């Protein structure tokens, strides 16, 4: 720990407002995309179906983003996504958005490990040991 991944993303025109500035809501989408990439990088998926048909998923319980400088159409953003805390049932991630050397935004996202049984109600549960093993050992990229 900490496990991390760095991804890049070019700002699409559809991500921007009439002034060509990335709409704030897209930073949450960028964080979620980085989260999915992190899970894939350690051999997991954000939605993992078990043999019994139940699905392990990671709903958000909180997300926050603070903006420092505008990101613009065609900017290439570097998104550093890092596991900040591993709880019994939750993962907290810290996210930093930069353009070259400029800090664009910082964010935090907390997810809870839940099981979705077929025909049943979603329930939080302890992160499986098999998940912890790959998340804790993931090399920083």
PDB file of C-alpha atoms in Angstrom:
ATOM      1  CA  UNK A   1       0.000   0.000   0.000  1.00  0.00           C
ATOM      2  CA  UNK A   2      -0.577   2.515  -1.428  1.00  0.00           C
ATOM      3  CA  UNK A   3      -1.582   0.973  -4.718  1.00  0.00           C
ATOM      4  CA  UNK A   4      -2.042   3.352  -7.603  1.00  0.00           C
ATOM      5  CA  UNK A   5      -2.464   3.755 -11.313  1.00  0.00           C
ATOM      6  CA  UNK A   6      -1.857   6.674 -13.629  1.00  0.00           C
ATOM      7  CA  UNK A   7      -4.022   7.150 -16.708  1.00  0.00           C
ATOM      8  CA  UNK A   8      -4.223   9.884 -19.307  1.00  0.00           C
ATOM      9  CA  UNK A   9      -7.284  11.272 -20.989  1.00  0.00           C
ATOM     10  CA  UNK A  10      -7.739  13.834 -23.738  1.00  0.00           C
ATOM     11  CA  UNK A  11     -10.662  16.172 -23.057  1.00  0.00           C
ATOM     12  CA  UNK A  12     -13.393  15.615 -25.635  1.00  0.00           C
ATOM     13  CA  UNK A  13     -15.523  18.478 -26.938  1.00  0.00           C
ATOM     14  CA  UNK A  14     -18.600  16.756 -25.505  1.00  0.00           C
ATOM     15  CA  UNK A  15     -17.027  17.036 -22.008  1.00  0.00           C
ATOM     16  CA  UNK A  16     -17.034  20.836 -22.165  1.00  0.00           C
ATOM     17  CA  UNK A  17     -19.473  23.677 -21.739  1.00  0.00           C
ATOM     18  CA  UNK A  18     -20.063  26.552 -24.199  1.00  0.00           C
ATOM     19  CA  UNK A  19     -16.799  28.186 -23.079  1.00  0.00           C
ATOM     20  CA  UNK A  20     -14.770  25.038 -23.849  1.00  0.00           C
ATOM     21  CA  UNK A  21     -14.171  24.307 -20.144  1.00  0.00           C
ATOM     22  CA  UNK A  22     -14.695  20.782 -18.801  1.00  0.00           C
ATOM     23  CA  UNK A  23     -18.037  20.664 -16.988  1.00  0.00           C
ATOM     24  CA  UNK A  24     -17.482  19.821 -13.308  1.00  0.00           C
ATOM     25  CA  UNK A  25     -19.583  16.657 -13.514  1.00  0.00           C
ATOM     26  CA  UNK A  26     -17.133  15.049 -15.937  1.00  0.00           C
ATOM     27  CA  UNK A  27     -14.424  14.923 -13.274  1.00  0.00           C
ATOM     28  CA  UNK A  28     -16.594  12.394 -11.419  1.00  0.00           C
ATOM     29  CA  UNK A  29     -16.841  10.345 -14.600  1.00  0.00           C
ATOM     30  CA  UNK A  30     -13.058  10.578 -15.038  1.00  0.00           C
ATOM     31  CA  UNK A  31     -12.584   9.323 -11.447  1.00  0.00           C
ATOM     32  CA  UNK A  32     -14.917   6.410 -12.090  1.00  0.00           C
ATOM     33  CA  UNK A  33     -13.134   5.523 -15.342  1.00  0.00           C
ATOM     34  CA  UNK A  34      -9.793   5.539 -13.467  1.00  0.00           C
ATOM     35  CA  UNK A  35     -11.311   3.328 -10.772  1.00  0.00           C
ATOM     36  CA  UNK A  36     -12.407   0.792 -13.385  1.00  0.00           C
ATOM     37  CA  UNK A  37      -8.925   0.887 -14.936  1.00  0.00           C
ATOM     38  CA  UNK A  38      -7.397   0.312 -11.485  1.00  0.00           C
ATOM     39  CA  UNK A  39      -9.583  -2.750 -10.870  1.00  0.00           C
ATOM     40  CA  UNK A  40      -8.699  -4.150 -14.322  1.00  0.00           C
ATOM     41  CA  UNK A  41      -4.985  -3.522 -13.645  1.00  0.00           C
ATOM     42  CA  UNK A  42      -5.117  -5.912 -10.658  1.00  0.00           C
ATOM     43  CA  UNK A  43      -7.181  -8.542 -12.477  1.00  0.00           C
ATOM     44  CA  UNK A  44     -10.570  -7.624 -11.020  1.00  0.00           C
ATOM     45  CA  UNK A  45     -13.745  -6.008 -12.276  1.00  0.00           C
ATOM     46  CA  UNK A  46     -15.966  -3.405 -10.700  1.00  0.00           C
ATOM     47  CA  UNK A  47     -18.808  -5.941 -11.097  1.00  0.00           C
ATOM     48  CA  UNK A  48     -17.621  -9.512 -10.454  1.00  0.00           C
ATOM     49  CA  UNK A  49     -20.112 -12.388 -10.808  1.00  0.00           C
ATOM     50  CA  UNK A  50     -19.533 -15.317  -8.462  1.00  0.00           C
ATOM     51  CA  UNK A  51     -20.302 -18.962  -9.209  1.00  0.00           C
ATOM     52  CA  UNK A  52     -23.525 -18.758  -7.164  1.00  0.00           C
ATOM     53  CA  UNK A  53     -24.802 -15.932  -9.422  1.00  0.00           C
ATOM     54  CA  UNK A  54     -24.296 -13.214  -6.816  1.00  0.00           C
ATOM     55  CA  UNK A  55     -22.445 -10.102  -7.950  1.00  0.00           C
ATOM     56  CA  UNK A  56     -19.788  -8.279  -5.952  1.00  0.00           C
ATOM     57  CA  UNK A  57     -19.947  -4.540  -6.648  1.00  0.00           C
ATOM     58  CA  UNK A  58     -18.631  -1.257  -5.285  1.00  0.00           C
ATOM     59  CA  UNK A  59     -21.310   1.448  -4.902  1.00  0.00           C
ATOM     60  CA  UNK A  60     -20.129   4.942  -3.942  1.00  0.00           C
ATOM     61  CA  UNK A  61     -20.906   6.269  -0.504  1.00  0.00           C
ATOM     62  CA  UNK A  62     -19.134   9.577  -1.070  1.00  0.00           C
ATOM     63  CA  UNK A  63     -17.340  11.513  -3.793  1.00  0.00           C
ATOM     64  CA  UNK A  64     -15.755  14.947  -3.676  1.00  0.00           C
ATOM     65  CA  UNK A  65     -13.786  17.019  -6.150  1.00  0.00           C
ATOM     66  CA  UNK A  66     -12.059  20.374  -5.621  1.00  0.00           C
ATOM     67  CA  UNK A  67     -11.155  22.439  -8.663  1.00  0.00           C
ATOM     68  CA  UNK A  68      -7.945  24.459  -8.901  1.00  0.00           C
ATOM     69  CA  UNK A  69      -7.681  25.415 -12.588  1.00  0.00           C
ATOM     70  CA  UNK A  70      -9.932  24.883 -15.615  1.00  0.00           C
ATOM     71  CA  UNK A  71      -9.358  21.978 -17.984  1.00  0.00           C
ATOM     72  CA  UNK A  72     -10.082  22.773 -21.618  1.00  0.00           C
ATOM     73  CA  UNK A  73     -11.065  21.017 -24.835  1.00  0.00           C
ATOM     74  CA  UNK A  74      -8.095  19.008 -26.223  1.00  0.00           C
ATOM     75  CA  UNK A  75      -6.123  19.164 -22.936  1.00  0.00           C
ATOM     76  CA  UNK A  76      -4.399  15.922 -22.029  1.00  0.00           C
ATOM     77  CA  UNK A  77      -5.048  15.214 -18.368  1.00  0.00           C
ATOM     78  CA  UNK A  78      -2.954  12.919 -16.228  1.00  0.00           C
ATOM     79  CA  UNK A  79      -5.081  11.232 -13.602  1.00  0.00           C
ATOM     80  CA  UNK A  80      -3.258   9.744 -10.628  1.00  0.00           C
ATOM     81  CA  UNK A  81      -5.589   7.323  -8.854  1.00  0.00           C
ATOM     82  CA  UNK A  82      -4.401   5.971  -5.500  1.00  0.00           C
ATOM     83  CA  UNK A  83      -5.802   3.712  -2.799  1.00  0.00           C
ATOM     84  CA  UNK A  84      -5.660   5.958   0.249  1.00  0.00           C
ATOM     85  CA  UNK A  85      -7.302   3.614   2.750  1.00  0.00           C
ATOM     86  CA  UNK A  86      -8.460   0.023   2.919  1.00  0.00           C
ATOM     87  CA  UNK A  87     -11.197  -0.544   5.476  1.00  0.00           C
ATOM     88  CA  UNK A  88     -12.971  -3.742   6.470  1.00  0.00           C
ATOM     89  CA  UNK A  89     -15.743  -3.119   3.905  1.00  0.00           C
ATOM     90  CA  UNK A  90     -14.594  -0.002   2.079  1.00  0.00           C
ATOM     91  CA  UNK A  91     -11.927   1.467  -0.174  1.00  0.00           C
ATOM     92  CA  UNK A  92     -11.082   5.160  -0.208  1.00  0.00           C
ATOM     93  CA  UNK A  93      -9.296   6.581  -3.238  1.00  0.00           C
ATOM     94  CA  UNK A  94      -7.456   9.879  -3.714  1.00  0.00           C
ATOM     95  CA  UNK A  95      -7.327  11.322  -7.221  1.00  0.00           C
ATOM     96  CA  UNK A  96      -5.138  14.080  -8.640  1.00  0.00           C
ATOM     97  CA  UNK A  97      -5.728  15.667 -12.053  1.00  0.00           C
ATOM     98  CA  UNK A  98      -2.857  17.490 -13.739  1.00  0.00           C
ATOM     99  CA  UNK A  99      -2.123  19.007 -17.130  1.00  0.00           C
ATOM    100  CA  UNK A 100       1.643  18.958 -17.646  1.00  0.00           C
ATOM    101  CA  UNK A 101       2.835  20.551 -14.368  1.00  0.00           C
ATOM    102  CA  UNK A 102      -0.464  22.357 -13.610  1.00  0.00           C
ATOM    103  CA  UNK A 103      -2.718  21.054 -10.850  1.00  0.00           C
ATOM    104  CA  UNK A 104      -6.265  20.975 -12.234  1.00  0.00           C
ATOM    105  CA  UNK A 105      -8.264  19.229  -9.488  1.00  0.00           C
ATOM    106  CA  UNK A 106      -8.140  16.814  -6.573  1.00  0.00           C
ATOM    107  CA  UNK A 107     -10.765  14.303  -5.596  1.00  0.00           C
ATOM    108  CA  UNK A 108     -11.686  11.619  -3.108  1.00  0.00           C
ATOM    109  CA  UNK A 109     -14.035   8.718  -3.607  1.00  0.00           C
ATOM    110  CA  UNK A 110     -15.180   6.080  -1.103  1.00  0.00           C
ATOM    111  CA  UNK A 111     -16.760   2.803  -2.186  1.00  0.00           C
ATOM    112  CA  UNK A 112     -18.212  -0.047  -0.169  1.00  0.00           C
ATOM    113  CA  UNK A 113     -17.914  -3.719  -1.083  1.00  0.00           C
ATOM    114  CA  UNK A 114     -21.422  -5.089  -1.546  1.00  0.00           C
ATOM    115  CA  UNK A 115     -22.960  -8.342  -2.626  1.00  0.00           C
ATOM    116  CA  UNK A 116     -25.999  -8.426  -4.887  1.00  0.00           C
ATOM    117  CA  UNK A 117     -27.565 -11.905  -4.536  1.00  0.00           C
ATOM    118  CA  UNK A 118     -29.851 -13.042  -7.364  1.00  0.00           C
ATOM    119  CA  UNK A 119     -33.330 -11.767  -6.487  1.00  0.00           C
ATOM    120  CA  UNK A 120     -32.069 -10.499  -3.136  1.00  0.00           C
ATOM    121  CA  UNK A 121     -31.260  -7.210  -1.513  1.00  0.00           C
ATOM    122  CA  UNK A 122     -27.845  -5.525  -1.791  1.00  0.00           C
ATOM    123  CA  UNK A 123     -25.781  -5.921   1.376  1.00  0.00           C
ATOM    124  CA  UNK A 124     -22.356  -4.627   2.386  1.00  0.00           C
ATOM    125  CA  UNK A 125     -19.801  -7.194   3.451  1.00  0.00           C
ATOM    126  CA  UNK A 126     -16.105  -7.534   4.262  1.00  0.00           C
ATOM    127  CA  UNK A 127     -13.769  -7.187   1.294  1.00  0.00           C
ATOM    128  CA  UNK A 128     -12.828 -10.763   0.282  1.00  0.00           C
ATOM    129  CA  UNK A 129      -9.256 -11.819   1.088  1.00  0.00           C
ATOM    130  CA  UNK A 130      -8.646 -12.612  -2.590  1.00  0.00           C
ATOM    131  CA  UNK A 131      -9.402  -8.963  -3.422  1.00  0.00           C
ATOM    132  CA  UNK A 132      -7.255  -7.620  -0.590  1.00  0.00           C
ATOM    133  CA  UNK A 133      -4.303  -9.738  -1.721  1.00  0.00           C
ATOM    134  CA  UNK A 134      -4.188  -8.153  -5.193  1.00  0.00           C
ATOM    135  CA  UNK A 135      -5.152  -4.636  -4.115  1.00  0.00           C
ATOM    136  CA  UNK A 136      -2.536  -4.491  -1.338  1.00  0.00           C
ATOM    137  CA  UNK A 137       0.196  -5.976  -3.557  1.00  0.00           C
ATOM    138  CA  UNK A 138      -0.562  -3.933  -6.655  1.00  0.00           C
ATOM    139  CA  UNK A 139       2.535  -2.064  -7.795  1.00  0.00           C
ATOM    140  CA  UNK A 140       2.288   1.709  -8.086  1.00  0.00           C
ATOM    141  CA  UNK A 141       2.291   2.741 -11.735  1.00  0.00           C
TER     142      UNK A 141
END
